[in-house]
Each structure stands twice: as C-alpha cells, then as structure tokens.
PDB file of C-alpha atoms in Angstrom:
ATOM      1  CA  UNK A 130     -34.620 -30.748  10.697  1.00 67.00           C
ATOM      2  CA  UNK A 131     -32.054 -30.543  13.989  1.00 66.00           C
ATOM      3  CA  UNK A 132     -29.748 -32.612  11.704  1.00 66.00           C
ATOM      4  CA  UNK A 133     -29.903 -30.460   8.669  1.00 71.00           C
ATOM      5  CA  UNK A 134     -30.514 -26.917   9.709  1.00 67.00           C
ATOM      6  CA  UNK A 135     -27.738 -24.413  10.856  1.00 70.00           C
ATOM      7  CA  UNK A 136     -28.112 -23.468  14.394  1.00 67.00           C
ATOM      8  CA  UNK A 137     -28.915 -19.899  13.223  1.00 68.00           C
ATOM      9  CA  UNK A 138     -31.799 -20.980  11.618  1.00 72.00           C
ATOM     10  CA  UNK A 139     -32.774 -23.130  14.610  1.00 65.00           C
ATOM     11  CA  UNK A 140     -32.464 -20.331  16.884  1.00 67.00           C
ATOM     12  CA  UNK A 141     -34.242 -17.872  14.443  1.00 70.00           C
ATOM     13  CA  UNK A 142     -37.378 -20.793  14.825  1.00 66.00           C
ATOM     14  CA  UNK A 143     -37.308 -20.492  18.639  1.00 62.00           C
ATOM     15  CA  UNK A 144     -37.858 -16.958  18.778  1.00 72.00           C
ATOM     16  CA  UNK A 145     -40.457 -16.952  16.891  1.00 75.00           C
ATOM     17  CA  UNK A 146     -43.471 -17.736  19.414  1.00 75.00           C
ATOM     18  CA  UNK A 147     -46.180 -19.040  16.949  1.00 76.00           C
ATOM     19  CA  UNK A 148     -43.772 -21.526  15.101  1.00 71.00           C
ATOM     20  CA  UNK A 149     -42.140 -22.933  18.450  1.00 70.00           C
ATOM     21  CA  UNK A 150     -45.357 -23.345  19.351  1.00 70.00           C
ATOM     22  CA  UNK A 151     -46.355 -25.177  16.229  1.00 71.00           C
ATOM     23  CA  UNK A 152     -43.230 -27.131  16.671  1.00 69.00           C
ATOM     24  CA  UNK A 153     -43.401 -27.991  20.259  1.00 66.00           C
ATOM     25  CA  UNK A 154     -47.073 -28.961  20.225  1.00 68.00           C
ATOM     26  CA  UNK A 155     -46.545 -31.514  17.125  1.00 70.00           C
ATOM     27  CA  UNK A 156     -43.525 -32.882  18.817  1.00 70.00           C
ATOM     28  CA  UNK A 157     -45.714 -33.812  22.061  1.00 65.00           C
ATOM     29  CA  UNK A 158     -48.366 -35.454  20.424  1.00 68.00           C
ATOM     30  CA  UNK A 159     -45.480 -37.668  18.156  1.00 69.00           C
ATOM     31  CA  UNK A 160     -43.055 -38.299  21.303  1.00 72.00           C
ATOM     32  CA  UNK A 161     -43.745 -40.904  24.041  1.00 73.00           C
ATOM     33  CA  UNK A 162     -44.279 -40.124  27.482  1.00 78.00           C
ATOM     34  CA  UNK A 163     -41.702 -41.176  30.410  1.00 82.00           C
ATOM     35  CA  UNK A 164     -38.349 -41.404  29.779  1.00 91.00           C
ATOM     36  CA  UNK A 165     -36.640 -42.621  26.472  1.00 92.00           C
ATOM     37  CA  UNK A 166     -33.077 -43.424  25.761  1.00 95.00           C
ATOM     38  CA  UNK A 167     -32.483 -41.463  22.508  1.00 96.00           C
ATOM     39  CA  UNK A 168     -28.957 -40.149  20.764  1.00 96.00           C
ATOM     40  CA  UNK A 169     -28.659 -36.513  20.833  1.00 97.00           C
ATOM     41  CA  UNK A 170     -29.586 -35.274  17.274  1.00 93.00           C
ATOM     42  CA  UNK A 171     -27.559 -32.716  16.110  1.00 93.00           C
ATOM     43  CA  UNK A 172     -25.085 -29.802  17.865  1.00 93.00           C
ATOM     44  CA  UNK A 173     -21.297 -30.263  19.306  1.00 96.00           C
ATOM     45  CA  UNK A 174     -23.038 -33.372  21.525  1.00 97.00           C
ATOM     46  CA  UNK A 175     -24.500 -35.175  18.269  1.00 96.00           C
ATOM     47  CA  UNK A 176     -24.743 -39.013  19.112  1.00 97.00           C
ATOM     48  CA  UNK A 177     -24.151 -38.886  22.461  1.00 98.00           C
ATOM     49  CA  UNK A 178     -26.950 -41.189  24.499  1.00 98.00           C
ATOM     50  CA  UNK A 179     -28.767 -39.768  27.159  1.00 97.00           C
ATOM     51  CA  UNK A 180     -32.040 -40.703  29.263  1.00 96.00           C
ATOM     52  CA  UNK A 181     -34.753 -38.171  28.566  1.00 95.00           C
ATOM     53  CA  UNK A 182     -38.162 -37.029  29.146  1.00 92.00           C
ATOM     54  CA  UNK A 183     -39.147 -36.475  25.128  1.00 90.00           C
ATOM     55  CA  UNK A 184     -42.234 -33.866  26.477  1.00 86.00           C
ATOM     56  CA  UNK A 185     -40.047 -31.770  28.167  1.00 87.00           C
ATOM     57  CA  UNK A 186     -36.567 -32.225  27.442  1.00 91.00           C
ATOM     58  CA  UNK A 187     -36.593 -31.349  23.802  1.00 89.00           C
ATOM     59  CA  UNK A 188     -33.370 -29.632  23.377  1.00 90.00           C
ATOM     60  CA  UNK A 189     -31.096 -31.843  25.094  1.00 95.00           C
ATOM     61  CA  UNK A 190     -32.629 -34.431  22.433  1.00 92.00           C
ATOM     62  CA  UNK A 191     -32.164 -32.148  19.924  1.00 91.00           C
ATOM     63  CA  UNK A 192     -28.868 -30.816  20.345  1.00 93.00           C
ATOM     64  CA  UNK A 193     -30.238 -27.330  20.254  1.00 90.00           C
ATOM     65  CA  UNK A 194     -29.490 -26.809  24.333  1.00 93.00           C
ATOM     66  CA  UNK A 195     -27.754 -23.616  25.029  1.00 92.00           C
ATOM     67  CA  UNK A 196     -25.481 -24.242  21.517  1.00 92.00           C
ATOM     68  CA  UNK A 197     -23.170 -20.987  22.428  1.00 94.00           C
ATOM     69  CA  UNK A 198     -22.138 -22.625  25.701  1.00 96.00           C
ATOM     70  CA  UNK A 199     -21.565 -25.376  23.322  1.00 97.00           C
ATOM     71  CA  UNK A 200     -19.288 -24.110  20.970  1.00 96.00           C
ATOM     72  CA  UNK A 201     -17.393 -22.464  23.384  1.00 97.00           C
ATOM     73  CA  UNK A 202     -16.783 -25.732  25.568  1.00 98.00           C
ATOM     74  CA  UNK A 203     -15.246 -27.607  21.743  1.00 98.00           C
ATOM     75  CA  UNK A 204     -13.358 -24.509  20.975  1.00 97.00           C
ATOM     76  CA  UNK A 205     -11.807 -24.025  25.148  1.00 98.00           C
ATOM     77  CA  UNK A 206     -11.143 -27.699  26.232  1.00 98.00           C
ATOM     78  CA  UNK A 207      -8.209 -29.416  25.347  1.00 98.00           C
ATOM     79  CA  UNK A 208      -7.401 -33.313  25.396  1.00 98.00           C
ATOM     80  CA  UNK A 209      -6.253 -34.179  29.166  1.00 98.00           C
ATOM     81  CA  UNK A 210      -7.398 -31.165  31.096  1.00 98.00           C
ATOM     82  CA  UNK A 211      -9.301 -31.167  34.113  1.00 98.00           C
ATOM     83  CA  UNK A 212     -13.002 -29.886  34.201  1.00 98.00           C
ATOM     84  CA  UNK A 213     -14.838 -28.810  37.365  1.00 98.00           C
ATOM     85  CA  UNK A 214     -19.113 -29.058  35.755  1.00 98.00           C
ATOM     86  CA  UNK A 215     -20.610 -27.269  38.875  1.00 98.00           C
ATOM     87  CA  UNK A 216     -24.672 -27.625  38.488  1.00 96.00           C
ATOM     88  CA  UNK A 217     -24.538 -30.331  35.983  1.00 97.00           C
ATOM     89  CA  UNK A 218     -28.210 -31.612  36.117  1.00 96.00           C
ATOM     90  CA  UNK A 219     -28.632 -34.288  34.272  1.00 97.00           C
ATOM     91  CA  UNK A 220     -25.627 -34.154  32.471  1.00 97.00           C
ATOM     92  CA  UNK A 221     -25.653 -32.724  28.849  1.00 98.00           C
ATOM     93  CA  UNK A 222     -22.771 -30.396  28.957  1.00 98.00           C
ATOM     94  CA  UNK A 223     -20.647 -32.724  31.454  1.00 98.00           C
ATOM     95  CA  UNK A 224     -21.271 -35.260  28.606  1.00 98.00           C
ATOM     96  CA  UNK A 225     -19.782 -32.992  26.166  1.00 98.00           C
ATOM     97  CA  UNK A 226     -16.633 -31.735  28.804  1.00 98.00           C
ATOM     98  CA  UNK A 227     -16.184 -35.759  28.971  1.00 98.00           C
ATOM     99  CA  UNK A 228     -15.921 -35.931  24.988  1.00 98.00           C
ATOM    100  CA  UNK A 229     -14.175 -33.253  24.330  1.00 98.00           C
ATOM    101  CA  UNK A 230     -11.309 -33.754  27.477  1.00 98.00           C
ATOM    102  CA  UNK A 231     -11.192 -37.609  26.345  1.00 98.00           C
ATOM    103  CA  UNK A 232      -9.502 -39.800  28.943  1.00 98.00           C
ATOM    104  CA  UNK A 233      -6.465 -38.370  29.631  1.00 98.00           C
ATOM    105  CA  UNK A 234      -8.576 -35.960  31.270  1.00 98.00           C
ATOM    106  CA  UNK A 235     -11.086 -36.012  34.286  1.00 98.00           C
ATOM    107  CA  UNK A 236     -14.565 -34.140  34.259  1.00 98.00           C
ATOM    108  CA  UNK A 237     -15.956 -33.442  38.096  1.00 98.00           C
ATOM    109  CA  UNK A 238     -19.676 -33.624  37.952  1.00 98.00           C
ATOM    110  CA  UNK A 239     -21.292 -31.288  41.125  1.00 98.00           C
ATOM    111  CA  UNK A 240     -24.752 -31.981  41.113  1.00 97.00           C
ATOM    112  CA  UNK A 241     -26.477 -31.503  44.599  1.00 95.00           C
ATOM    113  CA  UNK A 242     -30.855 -32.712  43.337  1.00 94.00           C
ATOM    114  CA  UNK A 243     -31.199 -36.793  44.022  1.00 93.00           C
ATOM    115  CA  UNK A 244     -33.223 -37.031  41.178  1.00 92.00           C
ATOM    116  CA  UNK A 245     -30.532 -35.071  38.728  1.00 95.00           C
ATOM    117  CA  UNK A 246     -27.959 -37.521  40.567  1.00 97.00           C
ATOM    118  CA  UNK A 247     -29.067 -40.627  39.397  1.00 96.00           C
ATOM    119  CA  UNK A 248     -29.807 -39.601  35.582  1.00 96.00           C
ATOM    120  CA  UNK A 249     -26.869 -37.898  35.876  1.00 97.00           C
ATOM    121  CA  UNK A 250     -24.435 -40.943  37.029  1.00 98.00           C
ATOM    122  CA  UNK A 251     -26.556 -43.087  34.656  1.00 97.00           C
ATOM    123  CA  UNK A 252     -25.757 -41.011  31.699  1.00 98.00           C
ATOM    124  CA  UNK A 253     -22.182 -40.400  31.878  1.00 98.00           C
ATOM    125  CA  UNK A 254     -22.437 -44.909  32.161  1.00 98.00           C
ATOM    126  CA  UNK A 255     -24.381 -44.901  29.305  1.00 97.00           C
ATOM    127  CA  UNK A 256     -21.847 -43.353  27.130  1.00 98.00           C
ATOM    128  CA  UNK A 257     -18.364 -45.202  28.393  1.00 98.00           C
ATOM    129  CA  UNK A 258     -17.179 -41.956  30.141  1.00 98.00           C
ATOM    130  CA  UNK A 259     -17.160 -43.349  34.013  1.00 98.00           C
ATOM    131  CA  UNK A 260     -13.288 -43.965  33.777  1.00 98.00           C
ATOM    132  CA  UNK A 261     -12.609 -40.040  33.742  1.00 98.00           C
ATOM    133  CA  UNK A 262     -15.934 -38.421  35.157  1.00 98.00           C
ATOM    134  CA  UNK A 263     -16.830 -38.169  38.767  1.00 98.00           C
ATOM    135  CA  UNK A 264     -19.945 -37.344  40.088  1.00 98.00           C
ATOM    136  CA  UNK A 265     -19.737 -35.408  43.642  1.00 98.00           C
ATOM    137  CA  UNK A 266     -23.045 -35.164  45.173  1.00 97.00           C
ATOM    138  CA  UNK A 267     -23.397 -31.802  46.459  1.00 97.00           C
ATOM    139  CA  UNK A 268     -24.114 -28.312  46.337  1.00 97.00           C
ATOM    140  CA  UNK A 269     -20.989 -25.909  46.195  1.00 97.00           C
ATOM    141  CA  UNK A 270     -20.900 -23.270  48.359  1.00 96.00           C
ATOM    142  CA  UNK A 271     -18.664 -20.712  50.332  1.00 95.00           C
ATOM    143  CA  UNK A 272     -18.532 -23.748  53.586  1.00 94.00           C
ATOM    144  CA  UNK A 273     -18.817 -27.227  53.929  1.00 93.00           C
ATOM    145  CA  UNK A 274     -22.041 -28.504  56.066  1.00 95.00           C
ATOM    146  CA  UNK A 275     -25.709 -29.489  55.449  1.00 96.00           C
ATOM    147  CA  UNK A 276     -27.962 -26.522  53.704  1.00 96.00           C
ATOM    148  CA  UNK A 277     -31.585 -26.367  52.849  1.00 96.00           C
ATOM    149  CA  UNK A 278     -32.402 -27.056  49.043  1.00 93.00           C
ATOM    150  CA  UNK A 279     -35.042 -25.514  46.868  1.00 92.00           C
ATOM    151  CA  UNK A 280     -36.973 -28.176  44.545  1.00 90.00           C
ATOM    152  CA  UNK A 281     -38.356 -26.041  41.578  1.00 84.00           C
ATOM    153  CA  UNK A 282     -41.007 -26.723  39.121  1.00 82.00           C
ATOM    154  CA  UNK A 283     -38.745 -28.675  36.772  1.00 78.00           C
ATOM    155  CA  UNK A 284     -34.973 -30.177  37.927  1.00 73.00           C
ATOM    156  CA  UNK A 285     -33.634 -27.010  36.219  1.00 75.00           C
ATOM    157  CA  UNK A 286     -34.427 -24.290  38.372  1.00 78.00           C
ATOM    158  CA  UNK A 287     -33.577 -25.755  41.794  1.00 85.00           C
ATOM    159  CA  UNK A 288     -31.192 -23.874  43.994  1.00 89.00           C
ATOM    160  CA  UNK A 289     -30.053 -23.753  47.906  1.00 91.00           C
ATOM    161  CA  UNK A 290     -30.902 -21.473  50.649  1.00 92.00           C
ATOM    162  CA  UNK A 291     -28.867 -17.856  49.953  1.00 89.00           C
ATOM    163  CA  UNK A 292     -29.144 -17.986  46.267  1.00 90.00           C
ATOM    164  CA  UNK A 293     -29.513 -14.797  44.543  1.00 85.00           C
ATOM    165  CA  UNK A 294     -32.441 -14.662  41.671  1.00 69.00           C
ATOM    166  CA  UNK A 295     -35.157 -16.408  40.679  1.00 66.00           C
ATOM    167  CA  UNK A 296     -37.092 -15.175  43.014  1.00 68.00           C
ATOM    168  CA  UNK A 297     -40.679 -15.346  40.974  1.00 70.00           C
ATOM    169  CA  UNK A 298     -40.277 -19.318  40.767  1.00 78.00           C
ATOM    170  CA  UNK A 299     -42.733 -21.075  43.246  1.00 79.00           C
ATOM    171  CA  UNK A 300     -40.499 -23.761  44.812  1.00 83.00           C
ATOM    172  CA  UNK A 301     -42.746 -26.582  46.205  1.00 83.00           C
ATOM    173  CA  UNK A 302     -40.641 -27.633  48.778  1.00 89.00           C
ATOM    174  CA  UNK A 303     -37.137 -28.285  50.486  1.00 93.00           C
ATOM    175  CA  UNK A 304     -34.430 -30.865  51.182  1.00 94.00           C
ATOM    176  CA  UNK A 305     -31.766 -31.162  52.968  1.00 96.00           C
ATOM    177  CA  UNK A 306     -27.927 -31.625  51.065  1.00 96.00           C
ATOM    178  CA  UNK A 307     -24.721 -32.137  51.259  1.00 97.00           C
ATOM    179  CA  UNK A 308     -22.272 -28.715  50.388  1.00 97.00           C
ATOM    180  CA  UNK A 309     -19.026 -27.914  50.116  1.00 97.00           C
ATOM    181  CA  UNK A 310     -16.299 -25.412  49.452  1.00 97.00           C
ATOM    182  CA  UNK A 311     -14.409 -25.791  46.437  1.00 98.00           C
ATOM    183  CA  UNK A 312     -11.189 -24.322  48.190  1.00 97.00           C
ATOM    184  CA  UNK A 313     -11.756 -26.792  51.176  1.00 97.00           C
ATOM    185  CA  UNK A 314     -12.840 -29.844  49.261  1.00 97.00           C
ATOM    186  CA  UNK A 315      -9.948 -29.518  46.832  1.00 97.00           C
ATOM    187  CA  UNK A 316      -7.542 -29.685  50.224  1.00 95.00           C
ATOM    188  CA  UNK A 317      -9.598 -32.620  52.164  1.00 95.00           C
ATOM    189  CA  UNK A 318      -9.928 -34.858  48.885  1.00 95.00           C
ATOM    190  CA  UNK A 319      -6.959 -33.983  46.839  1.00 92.00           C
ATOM    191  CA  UNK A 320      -8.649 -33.845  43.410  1.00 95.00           C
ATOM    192  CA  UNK A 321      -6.260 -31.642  41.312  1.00 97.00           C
ATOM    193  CA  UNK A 322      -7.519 -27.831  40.617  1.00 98.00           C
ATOM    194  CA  UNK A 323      -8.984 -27.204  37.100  1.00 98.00           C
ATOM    195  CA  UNK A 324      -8.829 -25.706  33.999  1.00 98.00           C
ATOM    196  CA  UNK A 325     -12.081 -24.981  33.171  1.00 98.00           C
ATOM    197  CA  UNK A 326     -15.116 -24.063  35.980  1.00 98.00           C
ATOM    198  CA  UNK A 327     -18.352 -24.347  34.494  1.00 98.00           C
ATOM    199  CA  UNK A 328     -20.762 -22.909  36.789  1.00 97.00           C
ATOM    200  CA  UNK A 329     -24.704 -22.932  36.130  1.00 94.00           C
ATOM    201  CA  UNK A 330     -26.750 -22.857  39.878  1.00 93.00           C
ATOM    202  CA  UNK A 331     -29.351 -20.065  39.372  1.00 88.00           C
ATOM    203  CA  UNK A 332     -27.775 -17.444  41.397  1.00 89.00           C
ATOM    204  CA  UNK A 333     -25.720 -19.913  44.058  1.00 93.00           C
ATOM    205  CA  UNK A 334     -23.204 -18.177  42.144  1.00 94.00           C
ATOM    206  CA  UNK A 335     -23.102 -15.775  45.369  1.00 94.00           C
ATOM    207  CA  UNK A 336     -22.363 -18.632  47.742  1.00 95.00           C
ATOM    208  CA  UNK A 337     -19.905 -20.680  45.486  1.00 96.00           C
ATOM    209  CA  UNK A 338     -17.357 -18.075  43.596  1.00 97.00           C
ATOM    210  CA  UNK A 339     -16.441 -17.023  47.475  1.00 96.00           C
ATOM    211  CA  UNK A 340     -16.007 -20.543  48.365  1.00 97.00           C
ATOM    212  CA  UNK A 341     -13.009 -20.867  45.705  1.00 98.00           C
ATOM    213  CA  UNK A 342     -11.060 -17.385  46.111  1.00 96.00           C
ATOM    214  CA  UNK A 343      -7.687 -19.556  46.656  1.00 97.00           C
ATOM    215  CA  UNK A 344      -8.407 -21.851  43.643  1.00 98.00           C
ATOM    216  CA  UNK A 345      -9.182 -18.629  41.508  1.00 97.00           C
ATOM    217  CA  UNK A 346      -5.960 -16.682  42.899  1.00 96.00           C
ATOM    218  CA  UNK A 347      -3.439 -19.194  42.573  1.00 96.00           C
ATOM    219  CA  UNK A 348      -4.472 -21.279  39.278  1.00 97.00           C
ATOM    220  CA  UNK A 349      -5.981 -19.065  37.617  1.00 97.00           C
ATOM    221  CA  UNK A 350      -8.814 -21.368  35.487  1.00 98.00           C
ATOM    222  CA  UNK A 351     -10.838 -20.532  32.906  1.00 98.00           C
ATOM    223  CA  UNK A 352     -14.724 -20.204  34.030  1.00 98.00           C
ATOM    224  CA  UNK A 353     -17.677 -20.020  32.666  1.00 98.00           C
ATOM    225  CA  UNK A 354     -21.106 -18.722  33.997  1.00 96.00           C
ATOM    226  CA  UNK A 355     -24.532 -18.904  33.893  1.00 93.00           C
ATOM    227  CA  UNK A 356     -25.238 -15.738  35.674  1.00 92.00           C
ATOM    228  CA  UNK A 357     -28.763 -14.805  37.591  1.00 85.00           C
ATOM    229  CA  UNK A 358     -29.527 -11.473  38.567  1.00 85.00           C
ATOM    230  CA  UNK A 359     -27.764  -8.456  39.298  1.00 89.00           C
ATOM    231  CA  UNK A 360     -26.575  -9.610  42.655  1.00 90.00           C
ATOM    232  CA  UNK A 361     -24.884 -12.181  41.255  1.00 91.00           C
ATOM    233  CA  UNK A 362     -23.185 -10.456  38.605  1.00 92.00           C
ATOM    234  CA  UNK A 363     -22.159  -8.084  40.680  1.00 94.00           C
ATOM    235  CA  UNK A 364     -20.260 -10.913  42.996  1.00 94.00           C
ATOM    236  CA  UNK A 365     -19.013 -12.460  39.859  1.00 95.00           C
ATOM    237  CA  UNK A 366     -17.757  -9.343  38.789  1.00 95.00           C
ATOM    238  CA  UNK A 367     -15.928  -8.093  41.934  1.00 95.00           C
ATOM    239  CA  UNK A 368     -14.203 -11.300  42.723  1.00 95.00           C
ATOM    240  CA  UNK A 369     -13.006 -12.017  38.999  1.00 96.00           C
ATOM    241  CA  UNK A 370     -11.459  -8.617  37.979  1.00 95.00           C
ATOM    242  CA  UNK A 371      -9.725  -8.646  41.558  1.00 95.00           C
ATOM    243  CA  UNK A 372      -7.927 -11.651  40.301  1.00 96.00           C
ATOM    244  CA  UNK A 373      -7.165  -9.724  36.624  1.00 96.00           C
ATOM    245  CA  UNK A 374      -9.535 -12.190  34.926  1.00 97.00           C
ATOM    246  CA  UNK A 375     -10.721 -10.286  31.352  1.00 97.00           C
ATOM    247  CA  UNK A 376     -14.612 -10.869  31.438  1.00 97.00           C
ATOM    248  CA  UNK A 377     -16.453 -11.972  27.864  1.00 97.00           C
ATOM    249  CA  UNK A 378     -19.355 -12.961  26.842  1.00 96.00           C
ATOM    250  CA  UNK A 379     -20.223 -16.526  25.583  1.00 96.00           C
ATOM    251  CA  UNK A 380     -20.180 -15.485  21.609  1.00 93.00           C
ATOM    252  CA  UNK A 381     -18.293 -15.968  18.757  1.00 90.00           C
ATOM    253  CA  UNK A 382     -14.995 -14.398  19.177  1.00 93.00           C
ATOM    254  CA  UNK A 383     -15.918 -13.839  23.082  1.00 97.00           C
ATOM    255  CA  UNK A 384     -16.231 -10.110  23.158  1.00 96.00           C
ATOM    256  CA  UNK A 385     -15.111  -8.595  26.341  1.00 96.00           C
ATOM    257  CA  UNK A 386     -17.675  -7.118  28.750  1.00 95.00           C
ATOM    258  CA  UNK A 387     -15.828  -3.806  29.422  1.00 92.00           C
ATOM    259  CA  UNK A 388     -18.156  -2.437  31.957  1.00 92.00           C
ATOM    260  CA  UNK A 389     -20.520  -4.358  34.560  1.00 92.00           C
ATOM    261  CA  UNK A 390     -23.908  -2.113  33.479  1.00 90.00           C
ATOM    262  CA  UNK A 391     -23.448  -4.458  30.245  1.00 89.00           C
ATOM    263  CA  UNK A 392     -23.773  -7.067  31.741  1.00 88.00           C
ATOM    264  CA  UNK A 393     -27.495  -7.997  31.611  1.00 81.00           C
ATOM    265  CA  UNK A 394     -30.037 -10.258  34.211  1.00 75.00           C
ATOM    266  CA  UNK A 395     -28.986 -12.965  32.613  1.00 83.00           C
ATOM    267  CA  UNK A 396     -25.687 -13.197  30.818  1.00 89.00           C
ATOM    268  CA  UNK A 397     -23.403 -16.116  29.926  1.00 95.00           C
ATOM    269  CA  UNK A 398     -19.998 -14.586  30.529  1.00 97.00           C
ATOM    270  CA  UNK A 399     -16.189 -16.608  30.293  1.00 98.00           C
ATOM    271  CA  UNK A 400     -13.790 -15.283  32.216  1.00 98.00           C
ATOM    272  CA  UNK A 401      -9.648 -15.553  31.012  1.00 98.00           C
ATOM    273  CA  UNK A 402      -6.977 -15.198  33.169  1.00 96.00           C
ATOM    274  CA  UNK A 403      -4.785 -11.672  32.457  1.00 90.00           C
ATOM    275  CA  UNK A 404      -1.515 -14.060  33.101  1.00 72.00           C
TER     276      UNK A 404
END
C-alpha cells in the first residue's frame, strides 16, 4: 500500500484516527521488535537502507515521513551543493540531502543525542554516502561550550537547555553536549557556508538562527524550518526578513507567509533570499 498509493491518499489515512489506528495496531503485531535493517518503501527516499525500530518508526520505513519536507528537498537541491542538516536524528532526510546533492556535493549532519549519533553515522555507511556526508556531533547554538541536553520520551523530541516549546513533554533526564555556533564553527573549521539550512531542533531554533547572523547576511542560503512555538517563530521571523529573506510555507508552489499571525504553533516555513 506505501508503494502503490498517492501520498494524498496516505495522508488522507493518517488523519483519520480509527483507520491509523487499525493500521498501526496490525502493523505491530506483523513487525519484529528491535531494530531491523529494511529499504525505505515508497516517497522521494524509496530504497534507501536505514536501521529502524519497525514498532515505532513506521514512517521512516514507509516513506510517508514528513513527505512535504520531502518534495521540497528533490525540487530545492541541486547536484554539488552544500547542505547544512541541523537536528538530523537518525538520518532520514540527511539521507535524502546526500541523494539528491550526489558527490560533488557535501551534506553536514548536526546531530547533538549519542544514541541518534551512532544510527545516524551508521546509516549514512549503510547507503555508500560517507565520502560526502559529515556527521558533527553537537548541538548548534548562538556560542560554542558545553550545554545541558533534554532526553525526551522518544529520540525525536530531545532539545537543549533555552529551547523554546515543547514545554508539556516530560523529559526524563539530562546530558551534557558538545555546541557550537554556526558563524564560529564555520571560521575555526573552514567547512564552506551552505546552500541549503535545514533546521528541525524543537524550538533550539531561538538559540541557533542567532548563532549564524553572519552566515545568513553574507550568503544568503536557502533554509528550511521546523518551527515550535510562537517564540520561535517570532525569532525566525525577525532575523530572516531583516536579511530580505521572502518567508513560505513548505507546500506545493511554496506560498509566501505574508504576515507572522499566519504563521501557526507549528509551521514548516522555507525561507528565499530577496537577492
């Protein structure tokens, strides 16, 4: 059925709560428990191998994972460009960056949870994409130093001390991580600048967009966000239109978000340059 059915229809099956029930409960009881090596089914990442928990990673196996951020990542990257994945978990969409920037290009992972880490380095392996992805263990922020992690309920919803949002999650504990500004780190390692940001780090979007203001005023990417909260949007919003970015949402056609009380608690917004 992933194979076979348009996305639409997909989606159209999620919403409804009774039949993703259905669905999800008959998938449990036929999938094994611990992780599984399996191709991703269907959507822009079709075939691509990943290491997944079948119980509760369905739509990465699925290829039914956030399929407008999809789309939009095969119809925005070109062959040889540079991709900065900030919050790339376990790596589906820096999987599909990799694919669709080929070698000629270079995806940087940023992925600050251990656990994410390792799935995530063994992933990008898995598939033959190590030559032009780079996995940089740590949590982006507006300074480099040690800060205090959040570990969620699932490797999803983690996020570092002075994150906006998500405030109803019970977090069952910290650690301690590595962070960095993207502004300093791209001046201490010399990695070039991008030309797509991907950013999805439930609400560190506070801490990180301030932490590249001389990357966003003097290249100019392309970025897209998974934004959390109003707080957040609000800093997304400020900094972006200061640098005469034109604000859309993730959609067919990307409509432009002409006014920030559009914008809702959680949007998916890409932002284009006004050059």
């Amino acid at each position: 059925m992933a194979k076979i059915l348009p996305s639409s229809i997909k989606q159209a099956f999620y919403r409804n709560r009774v039949l993703s029930n259905l669905i999800r409960n008959s998938l449990n009881r036929a999938a094994p428990e611990g992780m599984s090596v399996v191709r991703v089914e269907s959507g822009e990442a079709v075939g691509l191998q990943m290491e997944l928990d079948l119980q509760t990673e369905k739509a990465y196996w699925l290829g039914t994972y956030e399929n407008e951020i999809q789309k939009a990542i095969v119809n925005l990257v070109k062959p040889g460009e540079i991709i900065y994945d900030i919050g790339a978990n376990i790596g589906f969409l820096t999987l599909l960056f990799a694919k669709m920037t080929g070698p000629s290009g270079h995806v940087y992972a940023f992925e600050a949870f251990p656990e994410n880490i390792m799935r995530l380095t063994n992933n990008i392996e898995r598939n033959g994409f190590q030559n032009w992805t780079t996995v940089i263990p740590a949590a982006v922020l507006n300074k480099t130093g040690p800060v205090e992690f959040f570990i969620g309920p699932s490797t999803n919803v983690g996020k570092v001390k002075g994150s906006a949002g998500r405030d109803s999650i019970s977090y069952e504990g910290s650690i301690q991580v590595e962070g960095i500004s993207i502004d300093e780190y791209i001046q201490r390692s010399r990695i070039p600048p991008p030309n797509i940001i991907k950013l999805d780090i439930e609400g560190g979007e506070v801490l990180a967009l301030p932490g590249m203001q001389e990357l966003l005023k003097n290249h100019h990417p392309i970025v897209m966000i998974e934004l959390h909260g109003r707080e957040a949007s609000q800093v997304a919003w400020d900094m972006l239109r200061k640098e005469n970015y034109k604000i859309c949402r993730i959609q067919s056609s990307f409509p432009e978000v002409k006014d920030f009380q559009d914008l809702n608690w959680k949007s998916y917004i890409v932002a284009f340059p006004n050059d």
